[in-house]
Amino acid sequence: MFTEFSVPAPIVFGCGAISVLGERAKGLGCKKVLLICEKGIEDAGIVEKAKKSLDEAGVGYVVYNGVLADPPDSCVDEAAALAKEQNADGIVGIGGGSSLDTAKATSILFTNPGPVRQYIQGPPIFVDTKAPLILVPTTAGTGSESTTVAVISLPDLNVKWSVFVNVSLALIDPELMFSVPKSITATTGMDAFAHAAEGMTTILANPHSDLFAAAAIEKITKYLPVCCDEPDNAEARSAMALAANWGGLCINNPIVHVGHAIADALSCNFHTAHGQNCALALPAAMAVIAPAVPERISVIAKAMGLPLTGKETGEELGKIVADGIRELMRKVGIKSLKEMGFEREKVLSFAPEVTANHLSTLGPVKIDEATATKLLAEVYDDYQ
Ligand code: NAD
């Protein structure tokens, strides 16, 4: 039995790293890049820093700022049309996961005919993209800068689907994250936690991703509350930027499992933040798999600093970790489904979507509709 672990692209990391964007784009042969972002990132002054670096290196740019949360395929088609009209030869995605995933999917249309939907609808495929693609995260959450997957919504079908592409460079500057508001810091940080915890418990988990997962969980438990309380704390923001990147590296091969299947159902139906949904789903996801992989759950508990006797059953370990995650969620202010005004019965009705999601097959236990209903009930009832 072999395992596989790959790092999609080189990673440049550190405060101020945005200053090398231009020279790195030039080094990749770019003369004019398509800068993909959403309006909020422009308003936060972050795109200006990218433009400055590109100007200094003599690399031209055109900005597409129409990215929407949980990006729909229409954003990708729009961005690609602009790139074609403006003769862009490379792409810089700058922002949260929504902007990075739009950039990734847009790279498909630099050398392939559109619309992008034809590459997304159906079982996930890899498209051998050619355009230079630099990804600059501004949230410490998705780790999308170091995964090959782009997650794109098809709103008319009420689904989020995936496509895999090449990435040229991940450029991580924690200073770009100082402006992330507290609630988004919390939800995106919990997304990174979910990557680590789910990534190390899928059936594709491997020794390399385990390393990143445990280290990410340790850092997130310690530093996420600090980032929420002290947004300009460079040490804490750097730690979270690293942890989020490690979360991304962790899931690049093992992917994620039922927690994300539940989160996708919540995202598609309630349009609440991806990280929020991942956080809400995670305790129940950990508890249901714990009897199947108790040694892995105990690694997570130890990384969180939770006291263990070493004699716990799998079920007990699951409860300890689920309670520990809920405590962290309360500490950073994650809102419950009830608080947000959602009905329990509506949440339970998502069971068929959770079961049908291919991610549900990647965990160590079978998720049938009865199990999915039980999990959704726990997501609603056990965190209020
Ligand atoms: P997001 O990209 O939707 O951004 C959320 C909000 O944060 C936006 O309003 C944005 O304006 C704001 N924001 C971002 N950076 C900011 C900054 N520095 N200052 C001020 N505001 C800032 O949220 P996200 O959680 O980063 O990404 C979620 C998306 O990523 C989902 O679509 C999810 O499916 C996807 N995702 C992809 C991967 C992957 O590996 N490709 C992994 C996990 C999630």
Short mmCIF file of C-alpha atoms in Angstrom, two decimals, residues 4 29 45 49 119-120 122 129 151 153 161 266 277 296 306 346:
data_model
loop_
_atom_site.label_atom_id
_atom_site.label_comp_id
_atom_site.label_asym_id
_atom_site.label_seq_id
_atom_site.Cartn_x
_atom_site.Cartn_y
_atom_site.Cartn_z
CA GLU A 4 1.04 10.01 -1.93
CA GLY A 29 7.43 35.13 -17.88
CA GLY A 45 -6.11 48.56 0.26
CA LYS A 49 0.15 46.71 -2.56
CA TYR A 119 -14.76 21.11 -16.70
CA ILE A 120 -16.59 21.20 -13.37
CA GLY A 122 -19.36 15.72 -13.15
CA THR A 129 -3.32 24.33 -17.19
CA VAL A 151 -14.17 24.75 -5.60
CA SER A 153 -20.53 26.76 -7.24
CA TRP A 161 -18.02 21.06 -7.36
CA LEU A 266 -25.20 24.38 4.73
CA ASN A 277 -20.20 25.80 8.30
CA ARG A 296 -5.86 9.51 15.16
CA LEU A 306 -6.58 18.22 25.95
CA LYS A 346 -34.73 22.36 7.60
#
